[in-house]
Amino acid sequence: MSTLTKPSHIGRKISRIRELRDMKQEALAQALGTNQQAISAIENSETIDDDKLAEVAKALGVTVEAIKNFSDEAAINYFNSFTDTKNSQVNFGSHCTFNPLDKLVEVYEENKKLYERLLESEKEKNAYLEKLLKDK
């Protein structure tokens, strides 16, 4: 049984890094002194020569090694490390000072009271209109 590894598609890696940097193809093209179509061609290429890769890495603000070793899993793990608060003193405000269900019940009760007031108002209006019709 052979263990074939999926070839590293350097263009896709460049595309993902560019997207994570919130950069459009046009912006990368401008930084490289080329056009958007050339960037599209680079991102569709499985391989890129080292000089061009170095230029792209510099424009993206990363190293050549970062592009070569990029994977979505590694990026997800990197960003998940910021939300791991077990060993950290950082508090992201995840502790409520009130019970959300209590607030929901309060809103429900207030809505019910408003509906009852509206219903009573409509009954009074109907009674008044019926009285006007009887008087005519």
PDB file of C-alpha atoms in Angstrom:
ATOM      1  CA  MET A   1       0.000   0.000   0.000  1.00  0.00           C
ATOM      2  CA  SER A   2       1.494   3.361  -0.958  1.00  0.00           C
ATOM      3  CA  THR A   3       1.236   6.473   1.130  1.00  0.00           C
ATOM      4  CA  LEU A   4       0.729   9.213  -1.376  1.00  0.00           C
ATOM      5  CA  THR A   5       0.599  12.687   0.076  1.00  0.00           C
ATOM      6  CA  LYS A   6      -1.521  15.378  -1.424  1.00  0.00           C
ATOM      7  CA  PRO A   7       0.693  17.802  -3.345  1.00  0.00           C
ATOM      8  CA  SER A   8       1.136  21.176  -1.708  1.00  0.00           C
ATOM      9  CA  HIS A   9      -0.846  23.701  -3.757  1.00  0.00           C
ATOM     10  CA  ILE A  10       1.092  26.888  -3.057  1.00  0.00           C
ATOM     11  CA  GLY A  11      -1.413  29.067  -4.913  1.00  0.00           C
ATOM     12  CA  ARG A  12      -4.274  27.999  -2.634  1.00  0.00           C
ATOM     13  CA  LYS A  13      -2.103  28.741   0.390  1.00  0.00           C
ATOM     14  CA  ILE A  14      -1.381  32.223  -0.927  1.00  0.00           C
ATOM     15  CA  SER A  15      -5.087  32.743  -1.548  1.00  0.00           C
ATOM     16  CA  ARG A  16      -6.042  31.657   1.989  1.00  0.00           C
ATOM     17  CA  ILE A  17      -3.371  33.842   3.608  1.00  0.00           C
ATOM     18  CA  ARG A  18      -4.489  36.798   1.481  1.00  0.00           C
ATOM     19  CA  GLU A  19      -8.103  36.216   2.556  1.00  0.00           C
ATOM     20  CA  LEU A  20      -7.099  35.914   6.213  1.00  0.00           C
ATOM     21  CA  ARG A  21      -5.237  39.209   5.878  1.00  0.00           C
ATOM     22  CA  ASP A  22      -8.495  40.687   4.507  1.00  0.00           C
ATOM     23  CA  MET A  23      -6.758  41.653   1.289  1.00  0.00           C
ATOM     24  CA  LYS A  24      -8.309  41.624  -2.150  1.00  0.00           C
ATOM     25  CA  GLN A  25      -6.506  40.352  -5.233  1.00  0.00           C
ATOM     26  CA  GLU A  26      -6.368  43.930  -6.535  1.00  0.00           C
ATOM     27  CA  ALA A  27      -4.532  45.123  -3.406  1.00  0.00           C
ATOM     28  CA  LEU A  28      -1.986  42.309  -3.649  1.00  0.00           C
ATOM     29  CA  ALA A  29      -1.565  43.039  -7.349  1.00  0.00           C
ATOM     30  CA  GLN A  30      -0.880  46.703  -6.608  1.00  0.00           C
ATOM     31  CA  ALA A  31       1.687  45.763  -3.938  1.00  0.00           C
ATOM     32  CA  LEU A  32       3.449  43.514  -6.472  1.00  0.00           C
ATOM     33  CA  GLY A  33       3.171  46.013  -9.339  1.00  0.00           C
ATOM     34  CA  THR A  34       1.018  43.738 -11.463  1.00  0.00           C
ATOM     35  CA  ASN A  35      -2.670  43.223 -12.238  1.00  0.00           C
ATOM     36  CA  GLN A  36      -5.475  41.175 -10.679  1.00  0.00           C
ATOM     37  CA  GLN A  37      -5.387  38.585 -13.470  1.00  0.00           C
ATOM     38  CA  ALA A  38      -1.730  37.804 -12.652  1.00  0.00           C
ATOM     39  CA  ILE A  39      -2.641  37.285  -8.985  1.00  0.00           C
ATOM     40  CA  SER A  40      -5.471  34.983 -10.029  1.00  0.00           C
ATOM     41  CA  ALA A  41      -3.005  32.992 -12.134  1.00  0.00           C
ATOM     42  CA  ILE A  42      -0.574  32.763  -9.184  1.00  0.00           C
ATOM     43  CA  GLU A  43      -3.357  31.548  -6.880  1.00  0.00           C
ATOM     44  CA  ASN A  44      -4.335  28.882  -9.397  1.00  0.00           C
ATOM     45  CA  SER A  45      -0.750  27.612  -9.740  1.00  0.00           C
ATOM     46  CA  GLU A  46       0.432  24.537  -7.854  1.00  0.00           C
ATOM     47  CA  THR A  47       4.018  25.776  -7.850  1.00  0.00           C
ATOM     48  CA  ILE A  48       5.659  29.193  -7.976  1.00  0.00           C
ATOM     49  CA  ASP A  49       9.323  30.033  -8.469  1.00  0.00           C
ATOM     50  CA  ASP A  50      11.189  31.051  -5.316  1.00  0.00           C
ATOM     51  CA  ASP A  51      11.815  34.673  -6.355  1.00  0.00           C
ATOM     52  CA  LYS A  52       8.135  35.285  -7.058  1.00  0.00           C
ATOM     53  CA  LEU A  53       7.178  33.491  -3.827  1.00  0.00           C
ATOM     54  CA  ALA A  54       9.522  35.774  -1.871  1.00  0.00           C
ATOM     55  CA  GLU A  55       7.883  38.856  -3.437  1.00  0.00           C
ATOM     56  CA  VAL A  56       4.389  37.563  -2.617  1.00  0.00           C
ATOM     57  CA  ALA A  57       5.417  36.724   0.954  1.00  0.00           C
ATOM     58  CA  LYS A  58       6.810  40.226   1.457  1.00  0.00           C
ATOM     59  CA  ALA A  59       3.629  41.801   0.042  1.00  0.00           C
ATOM     60  CA  LEU A  60       1.492  39.647   2.353  1.00  0.00           C
ATOM     61  CA  GLY A  61       3.691  40.447   5.345  1.00  0.00           C
ATOM     62  CA  VAL A  62       4.630  36.826   6.026  1.00  0.00           C
ATOM     63  CA  THR A  63       7.691  34.664   5.481  1.00  0.00           C
ATOM     64  CA  VAL A  64       8.193  32.236   2.608  1.00  0.00           C
ATOM     65  CA  GLU A  65       8.206  29.431   5.187  1.00  0.00           C
ATOM     66  CA  ALA A  66       4.845  30.615   6.511  1.00  0.00           C
ATOM     67  CA  ILE A  67       3.340  30.244   3.049  1.00  0.00           C
ATOM     68  CA  LYS A  68       4.967  26.874   2.415  1.00  0.00           C
ATOM     69  CA  ASN A  69       3.882  25.478   5.793  1.00  0.00           C
ATOM     70  CA  PHE A  70       0.422  27.086   5.888  1.00  0.00           C
ATOM     71  CA  SER A  71      -2.589  24.907   6.645  1.00  0.00           C
ATOM     72  CA  ASP A  72      -6.134  25.782   7.643  1.00  0.00           C
ATOM     73  CA  GLU A  73      -5.869  23.469  10.650  1.00  0.00           C
ATOM     74  CA  ALA A  74      -2.780  25.279  11.943  1.00  0.00           C
ATOM     75  CA  ALA A  75      -4.474  28.661  11.496  1.00  0.00           C
ATOM     76  CA  ILE A  76      -7.558  27.471  13.382  1.00  0.00           C
ATOM     77  CA  ASN A  77      -5.409  26.092  16.186  1.00  0.00           C
ATOM     78  CA  TYR A  78      -3.488  29.374  16.334  1.00  0.00           C
ATOM     79  CA  PHE A  79      -6.626  31.470  16.698  1.00  0.00           C
ATOM     80  CA  ASN A  80      -8.227  29.001  19.121  1.00  0.00           C
ATOM     81  CA  SER A  81      -5.233  29.488  21.395  1.00  0.00           C
ATOM     82  CA  PHE A  82      -6.471  33.033  22.056  1.00  0.00           C
ATOM     83  CA  THR A  83      -9.798  31.786  23.410  1.00  0.00           C
ATOM     84  CA  ASP A  84      -8.324  29.140  25.718  1.00  0.00           C
ATOM     85  CA  THR A  85      -8.941  30.868  29.055  1.00  0.00           C
ATOM     86  CA  LYS A  86      -8.218  27.916  31.356  1.00  0.00           C
ATOM     87  CA  ASN A  87      -4.625  29.030  31.959  1.00  0.00           C
ATOM     88  CA  SER A  88      -5.118  32.708  31.217  1.00  0.00           C
ATOM     89  CA  GLN A  89      -6.079  35.771  33.209  1.00  0.00           C
ATOM     90  CA  VAL A  90      -8.042  37.188  30.267  1.00  0.00           C
ATOM     91  CA  ASN A  91     -11.794  37.581  30.758  1.00  0.00           C
ATOM     92  CA  PHE A  92     -13.797  37.919  27.572  1.00  0.00           C
ATOM     93  CA  GLY A  93     -17.028  38.812  29.401  1.00  0.00           C
ATOM     94  CA  SER A  94     -18.560  35.363  29.234  1.00  0.00           C
ATOM     95  CA  HIS A  95     -20.040  35.620  32.734  1.00  0.00           C
ATOM     96  CA  CYS A  96     -23.496  37.214  32.827  1.00  0.00           C
ATOM     97  CA  THR A  97     -24.493  39.277  35.830  1.00  0.00           C
ATOM     98  CA  PHE A  98     -28.143  38.378  35.207  1.00  0.00           C
ATOM     99  CA  ASN A  99     -30.106  35.308  34.266  1.00  0.00           C
ATOM    100  CA  PRO A 100     -31.041  35.521  30.562  1.00  0.00           C
ATOM    101  CA  LEU A 101     -34.138  33.379  31.137  1.00  0.00           C
ATOM    102  CA  ASP A 102     -35.376  35.821  33.790  1.00  0.00           C
ATOM    103  CA  LYS A 103     -34.957  38.663  31.287  1.00  0.00           C
ATOM    104  CA  LEU A 104     -36.865  36.664  28.681  1.00  0.00           C
ATOM    105  CA  VAL A 105     -39.747  36.071  31.115  1.00  0.00           C
ATOM    106  CA  GLU A 106     -39.779  39.795  31.993  1.00  0.00           C
ATOM    107  CA  VAL A 107     -40.032  40.750  28.331  1.00  0.00           C
ATOM    108  CA  TYR A 108     -42.772  38.178  27.785  1.00  0.00           C
ATOM    109  CA  GLU A 109     -44.793  39.525  30.744  1.00  0.00           C
ATOM    110  CA  GLU A 110     -44.358  43.117  29.572  1.00  0.00           C
ATOM    111  CA  ASN A 111     -45.454  42.137  26.067  1.00  0.00           C
ATOM    112  CA  LYS A 112     -48.513  40.387  27.507  1.00  0.00           C
ATOM    113  CA  LYS A 113     -49.487  43.501  29.518  1.00  0.00           C
ATOM    114  CA  LEU A 114     -49.102  45.713  26.444  1.00  0.00           C
ATOM    115  CA  TYR A 115     -51.278  43.335  24.425  1.00  0.00           C
ATOM    116  CA  GLU A 116     -53.962  43.390  27.130  1.00  0.00           C
ATOM    117  CA  ARG A 117     -53.887  47.210  27.172  1.00  0.00           C
ATOM    118  CA  LEU A 118     -54.225  47.283  23.386  1.00  0.00           C
ATOM    119  CA  LEU A 119     -57.124  44.826  23.525  1.00  0.00           C
ATOM    120  CA  GLU A 120     -58.904  46.903  26.191  1.00  0.00           C
ATOM    121  CA  SER A 121     -58.386  50.043  24.113  1.00  0.00           C
ATOM    122  CA  GLU A 122     -59.901  48.343  21.058  1.00  0.00           C
ATOM    123  CA  LYS A 123     -62.908  47.195  23.110  1.00  0.00           C
ATOM    124  CA  GLU A 124     -63.479  50.765  24.333  1.00  0.00           C
ATOM    125  CA  LYS A 125     -63.205  52.089  20.773  1.00  0.00           C
ATOM    126  CA  ASN A 126     -65.722  49.495  19.513  1.00  0.00           C
ATOM    127  CA  ALA A 127     -68.129  50.345  22.342  1.00  0.00           C
ATOM    128  CA  TYR A 128     -67.840  54.044  21.545  1.00  0.00           C
ATOM    129  CA  LEU A 129     -68.447  53.436  17.812  1.00  0.00           C
ATOM    130  CA  GLU A 130     -71.478  51.214  18.565  1.00  0.00           C
ATOM    131  CA  LYS A 131     -72.882  53.967  20.802  1.00  0.00           C
ATOM    132  CA  LEU A 132     -72.429  56.515  18.013  1.00  0.00           C
ATOM    133  CA  LEU A 133     -74.227  54.248  15.546  1.00  0.00           C
ATOM    134  CA  LYS A 134     -77.163  53.696  17.953  1.00  0.00           C
ATOM    135  CA  ASP A 135     -77.534  57.450  18.499  1.00  0.00           C
ATOM    136  CA  LYS A 136     -78.035  58.081  14.779  1.00  0.00           C
TER     137      LYS A 136
END
